[in-house]
Structures are given as structure tokens and as C-alpha cells.
Amino acid sequence: MDGGARLLHRRTPPPVTNWTVAAVGRDRSYDITAARTDLGYRPRIGLDAGLREMAPRPALDSGSA
């Protein structure tokens, strides 16, 4: 889509760009072993609690009754 937008001289970016595809496709896990061993780092919350915190929550008030 990037190439097509350039060929057509579009002023606005396409809805899907090479950058967004690359960003979404990357692995977002990080190894903290060195921080733990070298710096004594300990996460404040565990993985399970962090995932629960990030999980989508149902809306408390959806506006419909």
C-alpha cells in the first residue's frame, strides 16, 4: 500500500503501511535474566497478574438499559 500511495501521490498515508506490518509482526517478549542477575531486579507484579491486568474488561456502563 505504501508503494501505491506514492505512485498515486497521495497526501495521506494508506491505512496499512510497511511500518505497521513490521511493528505488529515483531515479537514483543524480552529476556530480563541479565537485569535479574546483574542488577538484582525483581518485577513488582508477576506475569499472570500482569496479563490479567492487561486483559480487556467488560464495560461497567455501556449506556444501554
JSON list of N, CA, C and O in Angstrom, two decimals:
[
{"chain": "A", "resi": 1, "resn": "MET", "atom": "N", "xyz": [0.82, -1.18, 0.00]},
{"chain": "A", "resi": 1, "resn": "MET", "atom": "CA", "xyz": [0.00, 0.00, 0.00]},
{"chain": "A", "resi": 1, "resn": "MET", "atom": "C", "xyz": [0.87, 1.26, 0.00]},
{"chain": "A", "resi": 1, "resn": "MET", "atom": "O", "xyz": [0.47, 2.27, -0.55]},
{"chain": "A", "resi": 2, "resn": "ASP", "atom": "N", "xyz": [2.02, 1.17, 0.64]},
{"chain": "A", "resi": 2, "resn": "ASP", "atom": "CA", "xyz": [2.93, 2.33, 0.64]},
{"chain": "A", "resi": 2, "resn": "ASP", "atom": "C", "xyz": [3.31, 2.72, -0.78]},
{"chain": "A", "resi": 2, "resn": "ASP", "atom": "O", "xyz": [3.26, 3.89, -1.15]},
{"chain": "A", "resi": 3, "resn": "GLY", "atom": "N", "xyz": [3.70, 1.72, -1.56]},
{"chain": "A", "resi": 3, "resn": "GLY", "atom": "CA", "xyz": [4.12, 1.99, -2.94]},
{"chain": "A", "resi": 3, "resn": "GLY", "atom": "C", "xyz": [2.99, 2.57, -3.78]},
{"chain": "A", "resi": 3, "resn": "GLY", "atom": "O", "xyz": [3.19, 3.50, -4.55]},
{"chain": "A", "resi": 4, "resn": "GLY", "atom": "N", "xyz": [1.80, 2.03, -3.62]},
{"chain": "A", "resi": 4, "resn": "GLY", "atom": "CA", "xyz": [0.64, 2.54, -4.36]},
{"chain": "A", "resi": 4, "resn": "GLY", "atom": "C", "xyz": [0.32, 3.97, -4.00]},
{"chain": "A", "resi": 4, "resn": "GLY", "atom": "O", "xyz": [0.01, 4.80, -4.87]},
{"chain": "A", "resi": 5, "resn": "ALA", "atom": "N", "xyz": [0.41, 4.29, -2.71]},
{"chain": "A", "resi": 5, "resn": "ALA", "atom": "CA", "xyz": [0.15, 5.67, -2.28]},
{"chain": "A", "resi": 5, "resn": "ALA", "atom": "C", "xyz": [1.19, 6.63, -2.86]},
{"chain": "A", "resi": 5, "resn": "ALA", "atom": "O", "xyz": [0.86, 7.74, -3.27]},
{"chain": "A", "resi": 6, "resn": "ARG", "atom": "N", "xyz": [2.44, 6.17, -2.93]},
{"chain": "A", "resi": 6, "resn": "ARG", "atom": "CA", "xyz": [3.48, 7.02, -3.51]},
{"chain": "A", "resi": 6, "resn": "ARG", "atom": "C", "xyz": [3.26, 7.21, -5.01]},
{"chain": "A", "resi": 6, "resn": "ARG", "atom": "O", "xyz": [3.38, 8.32, -5.53]},
{"chain": "A", "resi": 7, "resn": "LEU", "atom": "N", "xyz": [2.91, 6.12, -5.70]},
{"chain": "A", "resi": 7, "resn": "LEU", "atom": "CA", "xyz": [2.67, 6.22, -7.14]},
{"chain": "A", "resi": 7, "resn": "LEU", "atom": "C", "xyz": [1.51, 7.15, -7.46]},
{"chain": "A", "resi": 7, "resn": "LEU", "atom": "O", "xyz": [1.52, 7.87, -8.46]},
{"chain": "A", "resi": 8, "resn": "LEU", "atom": "N", "xyz": [0.50, 7.15, -6.62]},
{"chain": "A", "resi": 8, "resn": "LEU", "atom": "CA", "xyz": [-0.68, 7.99, -6.84]},
{"chain": "A", "resi": 8, "resn": "LEU", "atom": "C", "xyz": [-0.54, 9.38, -6.22]},
{"chain": "A", "resi": 8, "resn": "LEU", "atom": "O", "xyz": [-1.46, 10.18, -6.27]},
{"chain": "A", "resi": 9, "resn": "HIS", "atom": "N", "xyz": [0.63, 9.64, -5.62]},
{"chain": "A", "resi": 9, "resn": "HIS", "atom": "CA", "xyz": [0.92, 10.93, -5.00]},
{"chain": "A", "resi": 9, "resn": "HIS", "atom": "C", "xyz": [-0.13, 11.31, -3.95]},
{"chain": "A", "resi": 9, "resn": "HIS", "atom": "O", "xyz": [-0.58, 12.46, -3.88]},
{"chain": "A", "resi": 10, "resn": "ARG", "atom": "N", "xyz": [-0.50, 10.34, -3.13]},
{"chain": "A", "resi": 10, "resn": "ARG", "atom": "CA", "xyz": [-1.47, 10.59, -2.07]},
{"chain": "A", "resi": 10, "resn": "ARG", "atom": "C", "xyz": [-0.84, 11.44, -0.98]},
{"chain": "A", "resi": 10, "resn": "ARG", "atom": "O", "xyz": [0.32, 11.26, -0.63]},
{"chain": "A", "resi": 11, "resn": "ARG", "atom": "N", "xyz": [-1.61, 12.37, -0.44]},
{"chain": "A", "resi": 11, "resn": "ARG", "atom": "CA", "xyz": [-1.09, 13.22, 0.64]},
{"chain": "A", "resi": 11, "resn": "ARG", "atom": "C", "xyz": [-1.24, 12.57, 2.01]},
{"chain": "A", "resi": 11, "resn": "ARG", "atom": "O", "xyz": [-0.54, 12.90, 2.95]},
{"chain": "A", "resi": 12, "resn": "THR", "atom": "N", "xyz": [-2.20, 11.66, 2.13]},
{"chain": "A", "resi": 12, "resn": "THR", "atom": "CA", "xyz": [-2.41, 10.97, 3.40]},
{"chain": "A", "resi": 12, "resn": "THR", "atom": "C", "xyz": [-1.85, 9.55, 3.29]},
{"chain": "A", "resi": 12, "resn": "THR", "atom": "O", "xyz": [-1.90, 8.94, 2.22]},
{"chain": "A", "resi": 13, "resn": "PRO", "atom": "N", "xyz": [-1.34, 9.03, 4.39]},
{"chain": "A", "resi": 13, "resn": "PRO", "atom": "CA", "xyz": [-0.79, 7.68, 4.34]},
{"chain": "A", "resi": 13, "resn": "PRO", "atom": "C", "xyz": [-1.90, 6.63, 4.18]},
{"chain": "A", "resi": 13, "resn": "PRO", "atom": "O", "xyz": [-3.04, 6.87, 4.57]},
{"chain": "A", "resi": 14, "resn": "PRO", "atom": "N", "xyz": [-1.56, 5.48, 3.62]},
{"chain": "A", "resi": 14, "resn": "PRO", "atom": "CA", "xyz": [-2.55, 4.42, 3.48]},
{"chain": "A", "resi": 14, "resn": "PRO", "atom": "C", "xyz": [-2.90, 3.85, 4.85]},
{"chain": "A", "resi": 14, "resn": "PRO", "atom": "O", "xyz": [-2.15, 4.02, 5.82]},
{"chain": "A", "resi": 15, "resn": "PRO", "atom": "N", "xyz": [-4.02, 3.14, 4.96]},
{"chain": "A", "resi": 15, "resn": "PRO", "atom": "CA", "xyz": [-4.42, 2.60, 6.26]},
{"chain": "A", "resi": 15, "resn": "PRO", "atom": "C", "xyz": [-3.44, 1.55, 6.80]},
{"chain": "A", "resi": 15, "resn": "PRO", "atom": "O", "xyz": [-3.30, 1.40, 8.00]},
{"chain": "A", "resi": 16, "resn": "VAL", "atom": "N", "xyz": [-2.77, 0.84, 5.92]},
{"chain": "A", "resi": 16, "resn": "VAL", "atom": "CA", "xyz": [-1.78, -0.15, 6.32]},
{"chain": "A", "resi": 16, "resn": "VAL", "atom": "C", "xyz": [-0.46, 0.21, 5.63]},
{"chain": "A", "resi": 16, "resn": "VAL", "atom": "O", "xyz": [-0.41, 0.32, 4.41]},
{"chain": "A", "resi": 17, "resn": "THR", "atom": "N", "xyz": [0.57, 0.41, 6.44]},
{"chain": "A", "resi": 17, "resn": "THR", "atom": "CA", "xyz": [1.88, 0.77, 5.88]},
{"chain": "A", "resi": 17, "resn": "THR", "atom": "C", "xyz": [2.88, -0.35, 6.15]},
{"chain": "A", "resi": 17, "resn": "THR", "atom": "O", "xyz": [2.63, -1.24, 6.97]},
{"chain": "A", "resi": 18, "resn": "ASN", "atom": "N", "xyz": [4.03, -0.28, 5.50]},
{"chain": "A", "resi": 18, "resn": "ASN", "atom": "CA", "xyz": [5.09, -1.25, 5.76]},
{"chain": "A", "resi": 18, "resn": "ASN", "atom": "C", "xyz": [5.49, -1.21, 7.23]},
{"chain": "A", "resi": 18, "resn": "ASN", "atom": "O", "xyz": [5.77, -2.23, 7.84]},
{"chain": "A", "resi": 19, "resn": "TRP", "atom": "N", "xyz": [5.53, -0.01, 7.82]},
{"chain": "A", "resi": 19, "resn": "TRP", "atom": "CA", "xyz": [5.92, 0.13, 9.21]},
{"chain": "A", "resi": 19, "resn": "TRP", "atom": "C", "xyz": [4.92, -0.56, 10.14]},
{"chain": "A", "resi": 19, "resn": "TRP", "atom": "O", "xyz": [5.32, -1.27, 11.07]},
{"chain": "A", "resi": 20, "resn": "THR", "atom": "N", "xyz": [3.61, -0.39, 9.90]},
{"chain": "A", "resi": 20, "resn": "THR", "atom": "CA", "xyz": [2.62, -1.02, 10.79]},
{"chain": "A", "resi": 20, "resn": "THR", "atom": "C", "xyz": [2.68, -2.54, 10.68]},
{"chain": "A", "resi": 20, "resn": "THR", "atom": "O", "xyz": [2.56, -3.23, 11.69]},
{"chain": "A", "resi": 21, "resn": "VAL", "atom": "N", "xyz": [2.88, -3.06, 9.49]},
{"chain": "A", "resi": 21, "resn": "VAL", "atom": "CA", "xyz": [3.00, -4.51, 9.33]},
{"chain": "A", "resi": 21, "resn": "VAL", "atom": "C", "xyz": [4.22, -5.01, 10.09]},
{"chain": "A", "resi": 21, "resn": "VAL", "atom": "O", "xyz": [4.16, -6.02, 10.80]},
{"chain": "A", "resi": 22, "resn": "ALA", "atom": "N", "xyz": [5.35, -4.32, 9.97]},
{"chain": "A", "resi": 22, "resn": "ALA", "atom": "CA", "xyz": [6.57, -4.72, 10.67]},
{"chain": "A", "resi": 22, "resn": "ALA", "atom": "C", "xyz": [6.39, -4.63, 12.19]},
{"chain": "A", "resi": 22, "resn": "ALA", "atom": "O", "xyz": [6.82, -5.51, 12.93]},
{"chain": "A", "resi": 23, "resn": "ALA", "atom": "N", "xyz": [5.75, -3.57, 12.66]},
{"chain": "A", "resi": 23, "resn": "ALA", "atom": "CA", "xyz": [5.57, -3.37, 14.10]},
{"chain": "A", "resi": 23, "resn": "ALA", "atom": "C", "xyz": [4.66, -4.44, 14.70]},
{"chain": "A", "resi": 23, "resn": "ALA", "atom": "O", "xyz": [4.94, -4.98, 15.77]},
{"chain": "A", "resi": 24, "resn": "VAL", "atom": "N", "xyz": [3.59, -4.77, 14.02]},
{"chain": "A", "resi": 24, "resn": "VAL", "atom": "CA", "xyz": [2.65, -5.76, 14.53]},
{"chain": "A", "resi": 24, "resn": "VAL", "atom": "C", "xyz": [3.25, -7.16, 14.47]},
{"chain": "A", "resi": 24, "resn": "VAL", "atom": "O", "xyz": [2.98, -8.00, 15.33]},
{"chain": "A", "resi": 25, "resn": "GLY", "atom": "N", "xyz": [4.09, -7.41, 13.49]},
{"chain": "A", "resi": 25, "resn": "GLY", "atom": "CA", "xyz": [4.66, -8.73, 13.31]},
{"chain": "A", "resi": 25, "resn": "GLY", "atom": "C", "xyz": [5.85, -9.05, 14.19]},
{"chain": "A", "resi": 25, "resn": "GLY", "atom": "O", "xyz": [6.34, -10.19, 14.18]},
{"chain": "A", "resi": 26, "resn": "ARG", "atom": "N", "xyz": [6.33, -8.13, 14.98]},
{"chain": "A", "resi": 26, "resn": "ARG", "atom": "CA", "xyz": [7.51, -8.36, 15.82]},
{"chain": "A", "resi": 26, "resn": "ARG", "atom": "C", "xyz": [7.16, -9.06, 17.12]},
{"chain": "A", "resi": 26, "resn": "ARG", "atom": "O", "xyz": [6.10, -8.85, 17.69]},
{"chain": "A", "resi": 27, "resn": "ASP", "atom": "N", "xyz": [8.10, -9.86, 17.60]},
{"chain": "A", "resi": 27, "resn": "ASP", "atom": "CA", "xyz": [7.97, -10.49, 18.90]},
{"chain": "A", "resi": 27, "resn": "ASP", "atom": "C", "xyz": [8.20, -9.43, 19.96]},
{"chain": "A", "resi": 27, "resn": "ASP", "atom": "O", "xyz": [9.18, -8.69, 19.92]},
{"chain": "A", "resi": 28, "resn": "ARG", "atom": "N", "xyz": [7.30, -9.33, 20.92]},
{"chain": "A", "resi": 28, "resn": "ARG", "atom": "CA", "xyz": [7.40, -8.31, 21.96]},
{"chain": "A", "resi": 28, "resn": "ARG", "atom": "C", "xyz": [7.75, -8.90, 23.32]},
{"chain": "A", "resi": 28, "resn": "ARG", "atom": "O", "xyz": [7.37, -8.36, 24.36]},
{"chain": "A", "resi": 29, "resn": "SER", "atom": "N", "xyz": [8.47, -10.01, 23.33]},
{"chain": "A", "resi": 29, "resn": "SER", "atom": "CA", "xyz": [8.89, -10.58, 24.61]},
{"chain": "A", "resi": 29, "resn": "SER", "atom": "C", "xyz": [10.37, -10.23, 24.83]},
{"chain": "A", "resi": 29, "resn": "SER", "atom": "O", "xyz": [11.17, -10.22, 23.89]},
{"chain": "A", "resi": 30, "resn": "TYR", "atom": "N", "xyz": [10.70, -9.95, 26.06]},
{"chain": "A", "resi": 30, "resn": "TYR", "atom": "CA", "xyz": [12.06, -9.53, 26.39]},
{"chain": "A", "resi": 30, "resn": "TYR", "atom": "C", "xyz": [12.62, -10.39, 27.51]},
{"chain": "A", "resi": 30, "resn": "TYR", "atom": "O", "xyz": [11.91, -10.73, 28.46]},
{"chain": "A", "resi": 31, "resn": "ASP", "atom": "N", "xyz": [13.89, -10.72, 27.42]},
{"chain": "A", "resi": 31, "resn": "ASP", "atom": "CA", "xyz": [14.56, -11.52, 28.43]},
{"chain": "A", "resi": 31, "resn": "ASP", "atom": "C", "xyz": [15.14, -10.59, 29.49]},
{"chain": "A", "resi": 31, "resn": "ASP", "atom": "O", "xyz": [15.94, -9.71, 29.18]},
{"chain": "A", "resi": 32, "resn": "ILE", "atom": "N", "xyz": [14.72, -10.79, 30.74]},
{"chain": "A", "resi": 32, "resn": "ILE", "atom": "CA", "xyz": [15.20, -9.92, 31.82]},
{"chain": "A", "resi": 32, "resn": "ILE", "atom": "C", "xyz": [16.21, -10.63, 32.72]},
{"chain": "A", "resi": 32, "resn": "ILE", "atom": "O", "xyz": [16.51, -10.16, 33.82]},
{"chain": "A", "resi": 33, "resn": "THR", "atom": "N", "xyz": [16.78, -11.73, 32.23]},
{"chain": "A", "resi": 33, "resn": "THR", "atom": "CA", "xyz": [17.73, -12.50, 33.02]},
{"chain": "A", "resi": 33, "resn": "THR", "atom": "C", "xyz": [18.91, -11.64, 33.47]},
{"chain": "A", "resi": 33, "resn": "THR", "atom": "O", "xyz": [19.32, -11.69, 34.63]},
{"chain": "A", "resi": 34, "resn": "ALA", "atom": "N", "xyz": [19.49, -10.85, 32.58]},
{"chain": "A", "resi": 34, "resn": "ALA", "atom": "CA", "xyz": [20.64, -10.02, 32.93]},
{"chain": "A", "resi": 34, "resn": "ALA", "atom": "C", "xyz": [20.26, -8.99, 33.99]},
{"chain": "A", "resi": 34, "resn": "ALA", "atom": "O", "xyz": [21.03, -8.73, 34.92]},
{"chain": "A", "resi": 35, "resn": "ALA", "atom": "N", "xyz": [19.07, -8.39, 33.87]},
{"chain": "A", "resi": 35, "resn": "ALA", "atom": "CA", "xyz": [18.64, -7.42, 34.88]},
{"chain": "A", "resi": 35, "resn": "ALA", "atom": "C", "xyz": [18.47, -8.09, 36.23]},
{"chain": "A", "resi": 35, "resn": "ALA", "atom": "O", "xyz": [18.80, -7.52, 37.28]},
{"chain": "A", "resi": 36, "resn": "ARG", "atom": "N", "xyz": [17.97, -9.32, 36.23]},
{"chain": "A", "resi": 36, "resn": "ARG", "atom": "CA", "xyz": [17.79, -10.05, 37.50]},
{"chain": "A", "resi": 36, "resn": "ARG", "atom": "C", "xyz": [19.15, -10.39, 38.13]},
{"chain": "A", "resi": 36, "resn": "ARG", "atom": "O", "xyz": [19.35, -10.15, 39.32]},
{"chain": "A", "resi": 37, "resn": "THR", "atom": "N", "xyz": [20.06, -10.96, 37.32]},
{"chain": "A", "resi": 37, "resn": "THR", "atom": "CA", "xyz": [21.34, -11.41, 37.88]},
{"chain": "A", "resi": 37, "resn": "THR", "atom": "C", "xyz": [22.31, -10.27, 38.14]},
{"chain": "A", "resi": 37, "resn": "THR", "atom": "O", "xyz": [22.93, -10.22, 39.20]},
{"chain": "A", "resi": 38, "resn": "ASP", "atom": "N", "xyz": [22.44, -9.33, 37.23]},
{"chain": "A", "resi": 38, "resn": "ASP", "atom": "CA", "xyz": [23.43, -8.27, 37.38]},
{"chain": "A", "resi": 38, "resn": "ASP", "atom": "C", "xyz": [22.96, -7.14, 38.29]},
{"chain": "A", "resi": 38, "resn": "ASP", "atom": "O", "xyz": [23.77, -6.54, 39.00]},
{"chain": "A", "resi": 39, "resn": "LEU", "atom": "N", "xyz": [21.67, -6.85, 38.26]},
{"chain": "A", "resi": 39, "resn": "LEU", "atom": "CA", "xyz": [21.16, -5.69, 38.99]},
{"chain": "A", "resi": 39, "resn": "LEU", "atom": "C", "xyz": [20.25, -6.06, 40.16]},
{"chain": "A", "resi": 39, "resn": "LEU", "atom": "O", "xyz": [19.83, -5.20, 40.92]},
{"chain": "A", "resi": 40, "resn": "GLY", "atom": "N", "xyz": [19.91, -7.34, 40.28]},
{"chain": "A", "resi": 40, "resn": "GLY", "atom": "CA", "xyz": [19.02, -7.76, 41.36]},
{"chain": "A", "resi": 40, "resn": "GLY", "atom": "C", "xyz": [17.58, -7.34, 41.13]},
{"chain": "A", "resi": 40, "resn": "GLY", "atom": "O", "xyz": [16.79, -7.24, 42.07]},
{"chain": "A", "resi": 41, "resn": "TYR", "atom": "N", "xyz": [17.21, -7.09, 39.88]},
{"chain": "A", "resi": 41, "resn": "TYR", "atom": "CA", "xyz": [15.85, -6.64, 39.56]},
{"chain": "A", "resi": 41, "resn": "TYR", "atom": "C", "xyz": [14.83, -7.72, 39.87]},
{"chain": "A", "resi": 41, "resn": "TYR", "atom": "O", "xyz": [15.02, -8.89, 39.57]},
{"chain": "A", "resi": 42, "resn": "ARG", "atom": "N", "xyz": [13.73, -7.32, 40.46]},
{"chain": "A", "resi": 42, "resn": "ARG", "atom": "CA", "xyz": [12.59, -8.20, 40.70]},
{"chain": "A", "resi": 42, "resn": "ARG", "atom": "C", "xyz": [11.33, -7.46, 40.27]},
{"chain": "A", "resi": 42, "resn": "ARG", "atom": "O", "xyz": [11.07, -6.36, 40.76]},
{"chain": "A", "resi": 43, "resn": "PRO", "atom": "N", "xyz": [10.54, -8.02, 39.37]},
{"chain": "A", "resi": 43, "resn": "PRO", "atom": "CA", "xyz": [9.31, -7.35, 38.93]},
{"chain": "A", "resi": 43, "resn": "PRO", "atom": "C", "xyz": [8.37, -7.13, 40.12]},
{"chain": "A", "resi": 43, "resn": "PRO", "atom": "O", "xyz": [8.31, -7.93, 41.04]},
{"chain": "A", "resi": 44, "resn": "ARG", "atom": "N", "xyz": [7.63, -6.03, 40.08]},
{"chain": "A", "resi": 44, "resn": "ARG", "atom": "CA", "xyz": [6.67, -5.73, 41.15]},
{"chain": "A", "resi": 44, "resn": "ARG", "atom": "C", "xyz": [5.45, -6.64, 41.10]},
{"chain": "A", "resi": 44, "resn": "ARG", "atom": "O", "xyz": [4.89, -6.96, 42.13]},
{"chain": "A", "resi": 45, "resn": "ILE", "atom": "N", "xyz": [5.04, -7.02, 39.89]},
{"chain": "A", "resi": 45, "resn": "ILE", "atom": "CA", "xyz": [3.93, -7.96, 39.75]},
{"chain": "A", "resi": 45, "resn": "ILE", "atom": "C", "xyz": [4.37, -9.09, 38.84]},
{"chain": "A", "resi": 45, "resn": "ILE", "atom": "O", "xyz": [5.23, -8.91, 37.98]},
{"chain": "A", "resi": 46, "resn": "GLY", "atom": "N", "xyz": [3.77, -10.25, 39.02]},
{"chain": "A", "resi": 46, "resn": "GLY", "atom": "CA", "xyz": [4.14, -11.43, 38.24]},
{"chain": "A", "resi": 46, "resn": "GLY", "atom": "C", "xyz": [3.48, -11.41, 36.86]},
{"chain": "A", "resi": 46, "resn": "GLY", "atom": "O", "xyz": [2.62, -10.58, 36.56]},
{"chain": "A", "resi": 47, "resn": "LEU", "atom": "N", "xyz": [3.88, -12.37, 36.04]},
{"chain": "A", "resi": 47, "resn": "LEU", "atom": "CA", "xyz": [3.37, -12.46, 34.69]},
{"chain": "A", "resi": 47, "resn": "LEU", "atom": "C", "xyz": [1.85, -12.67, 34.67]},
{"chain": "A", "resi": 47, "resn": "LEU", "atom": "O", "xyz": [1.14, -11.99, 33.94]},
{"chain": "A", "resi": 48, "resn": "ASP", "atom": "N", "xyz": [1.36, -13.61, 35.47]},
{"chain": "A", "resi": 48, "resn": "ASP", "atom": "CA", "xyz": [-0.08, -13.88, 35.48]},
{"chain": "A", "resi": 48, "resn": "ASP", "atom": "C", "xyz": [-0.89, -12.66, 35.89]},
{"chain": "A", "resi": 48, "resn": "ASP", "atom": "O", "xyz": [-1.89, -12.32, 35.26]},
{"chain": "A", "resi": 49, "resn": "ALA", "atom": "N", "xyz": [-0.44, -11.97, 36.94]},
{"chain": "A", "resi": 49, "resn": "ALA", "atom": "CA", "xyz": [-1.16, -10.77, 37.39]},
{"chain": "A", "resi": 49, "resn": "ALA", "atom": "C", "xyz": [-1.09, -9.68, 36.33]},
{"chain": "A", "resi": 49, "resn": "ALA", "atom": "O", "xyz": [-2.07, -8.97, 36.09]},
{"chain": "A", "resi": 50, "resn": "GLY", "atom": "N", "xyz": [0.04, -9.55, 35.67]},
{"chain": "A", "resi": 50, "resn": "GLY", "atom": "CA", "xyz": [0.18, -8.54, 34.62]},
{"chain": "A", "resi": 50, "resn": "GLY", "atom": "C", "xyz": [-0.72, -8.82, 33.43]},
{"chain": "A", "resi": 50, "resn": "GLY", "atom": "O", "xyz": [-1.34, -7.91, 32.87]},
{"chain": "A", "resi": 51, "resn": "LEU", "atom": "N", "xyz": [-0.83, -10.09, 33.05]},
{"chain": "A", "resi": 51, "resn": "LEU", "atom": "CA", "xyz": [-1.72, -10.44, 31.94]},
{"chain": "A", "resi": 51, "resn": "LEU", "atom": "C", "xyz": [-3.18, -10.21, 32.31]},
{"chain": "A", "resi": 51, "resn": "LEU", "atom": "O", "xyz": [-3.96, -9.72, 31.50]},
{"chain": "A", "resi": 52, "resn": "ARG", "atom": "N", "xyz": [-3.55, -10.53, 33.56]},
{"chain": "A", "resi": 52, "resn": "ARG", "atom": "CA", "xyz": [-4.92, -10.26, 33.99]},
{"chain": "A", "resi": 52, "resn": "ARG", "atom": "C", "xyz": [-5.20, -8.76, 33.97]},
{"chain": "A", "resi": 52, "resn": "ARG", "atom": "O", "xyz": [-6.28, -8.32, 33.59]},
{"chain": "A", "resi": 53, "resn": "GLU", "atom": "N", "xyz": [-4.22, -7.96, 34.35]},
{"chain": "A", "resi": 53, "resn": "GLU", "atom": "CA", "xyz": [-4.39, -6.50, 34.37]},
{"chain": "A", "resi": 53, "resn": "GLU", "atom": "C", "xyz": [-4.56, -5.95, 32.96]},
{"chain": "A", "resi": 53, "resn": "GLU", "atom": "O", "xyz": [-5.28, -4.99, 32.74]},
{"chain": "A", "resi": 54, "resn": "MET", "atom": "N", "xyz": [-3.90, -6.55, 31.99]},
{"chain": "A", "resi": 54, "resn": "MET", "atom": "CA", "xyz": [-3.97, -6.07, 30.62]},
{"chain": "A", "resi": 54, "resn": "MET", "atom": "C", "xyz": [-5.18, -6.60, 29.86]},
{"chain": "A", "resi": 54, "resn": "MET", "atom": "O", "xyz": [-5.53, -6.07, 28.82]},
{"chain": "A", "resi": 55, "resn": "ALA", "atom": "N", "xyz": [-5.81, -7.66, 30.35]},
{"chain": "A", "resi": 55, "resn": "ALA", "atom": "CA", "xyz": [-6.94, -8.26, 29.64]},
{"chain": "A", "resi": 55, "resn": "ALA", "atom": "C", "xyz": [-8.09, -7.28, 29.52]},
{"chain": "A", "resi": 55, "resn": "ALA", "atom": "O", "xyz": [-8.35, -6.48, 30.41]},
{"chain": "A", "resi": 56, "resn": "PRO", "atom": "N", "xyz": [-8.79, -7.34, 28.40]},
{"chain": "A", "resi": 56, "resn": "PRO", "atom": "CA", "xyz": [-9.94, -6.44, 28.22]},
{"chain": "A", "resi": 56, "resn": "PRO", "atom": "C", "xyz": [-10.99, -6.70, 29.29]},
{"chain": "A", "resi": 56, "resn": "PRO", "atom": "O", "xyz": [-11.23, -7.84, 29.66]},
{"chain": "A", "resi": 57, "resn": "ARG", "atom": "N", "xyz": [-11.56, -5.63, 29.77]},
{"chain": "A", "resi": 57, "resn": "ARG", "atom": "CA", "xyz": [-12.59, -5.73, 30.80]},
{"chain": "A", "resi": 57, "resn": "ARG", "atom": "C", "xyz": [-13.92, -5.31, 30.19]},
{"chain": "A", "resi": 57, "resn": "ARG", "atom": "O", "xyz": [-13.97, -4.39, 29.38]},
{"chain": "A", "resi": 58, "resn": "PRO", "atom": "N", "xyz": [-15.00, -5.96, 30.60]},
{"chain": "A", "resi": 58, "resn": "PRO", "atom": "CA", "xyz": [-16.31, -5.51, 30.09]},
{"chain": "A", "resi": 58, "resn": "PRO", "atom": "C", "xyz": [-16.62, -4.12, 30.61]},
{"chain": "A", "resi": 58, "resn": "PRO", "atom": "O", "xyz": [-16.23, -3.75, 31.71]},
{"chain": "A", "resi": 59, "resn": "ALA", "atom": "N", "xyz": [-17.31, -3.36, 29.79]},
{"chain": "A", "resi": 59, "resn": "ALA", "atom": "CA", "xyz": [-17.68, -2.00, 30.20]},
{"chain": "A", "resi": 59, "resn": "ALA", "atom": "C", "xyz": [-18.65, -2.07, 31.36]},
{"chain": "A", "resi": 59, "resn": "ALA", "atom": "O", "xyz": [-19.59, -2.86, 31.36]},
{"chain": "A", "resi": 60, "resn": "LEU", "atom": "N", "xyz": [-18.42, -1.24, 32.36]},
{"chain": "A", "resi": 60, "resn": "LEU", "atom": "CA", "xyz": [-19.31, -1.22, 33.52]},
{"chain": "A", "resi": 60, "resn": "LEU", "atom": "C", "xyz": [-20.65, -0.60, 33.16]},
{"chain": "A", "resi": 60, "resn": "LEU", "atom": "O", "xyz": [-21.69, -1.01, 33.63]},
{"chain": "A", "resi": 61, "resn": "ASP", "atom": "N", "xyz": [-20.60, 0.43, 32.34]},
{"chain": "A", "resi": 61, "resn": "ASP", "atom": "CA", "xyz": [-21.84, 1.09, 31.94]},
{"chain": "A", "resi": 61, "resn": "ASP", "atom": "C", "xyz": [-21.78, 1.30, 30.43]},
{"chain": "A", "resi": 61, "resn": "ASP", "atom": "O", "xyz": [-21.14, 2.21, 29.94]},
{"chain": "A", "resi": 62, "resn": "SER", "atom": "N", "xyz": [-22.45, 0.43, 29.72]},
{"chain": "A", "resi": 62, "resn": "SER", "atom": "CA", "xyz": [-22.41, 0.52, 28.25]},
{"chain": "A", "resi": 62, "resn": "SER", "atom": "C", "xyz": [-23.38, 1.55, 27.70]},
{"chain": "A", "resi": 62, "resn": "SER", "atom": "O", "xyz": [-23.43, 1.80, 26.52]},
{"chain": "A", "resi": 63, "resn": "GLY", "atom": "N", "xyz": [-24.20, 2.14, 28.58]},
{"chain": "A", "resi": 63, "resn": "GLY", "atom": "CA", "xyz": [-25.14, 3.16, 28.13]},
{"chain": "A", "resi": 63, "resn": "GLY", "atom": "C", "xyz": [-26.47, 2.60, 27.71]},
{"chain": "A", "resi": 63, "resn": "GLY", "atom": "O", "xyz": [-27.40, 3.32, 27.42]},
{"chain": "A", "resi": 64, "resn": "SER", "atom": "N", "xyz": [-26.58, 1.28, 27.64]},
{"chain": "A", "resi": 64, "resn": "SER", "atom": "CA", "xyz": [-27.87, 0.70, 27.27]},
{"chain": "A", "resi": 64, "resn": "SER", "atom": "C", "xyz": [-28.50, 0.06, 28.49]},
{"chain": "A", "resi": 64, "resn": "SER", "atom": "O", "xyz": [-27.84, -0.53, 29.32]},
{"chain": "A", "resi": 65, "resn": "ALA", "atom": "N", "xyz": [-29.81, 0.21, 28.59]},
{"chain": "A", "resi": 65, "resn": "ALA", "atom": "CA", "xyz": [-30.50, -0.36, 29.74]},
{"chain": "A", "resi": 65, "resn": "ALA", "atom": "C", "xyz": [-31.71, -1.14, 29.29]},
{"chain": "A", "resi": 65, "resn": "ALA", "atom": "O", "xyz": [-32.24, -0.99, 28.26]}
]
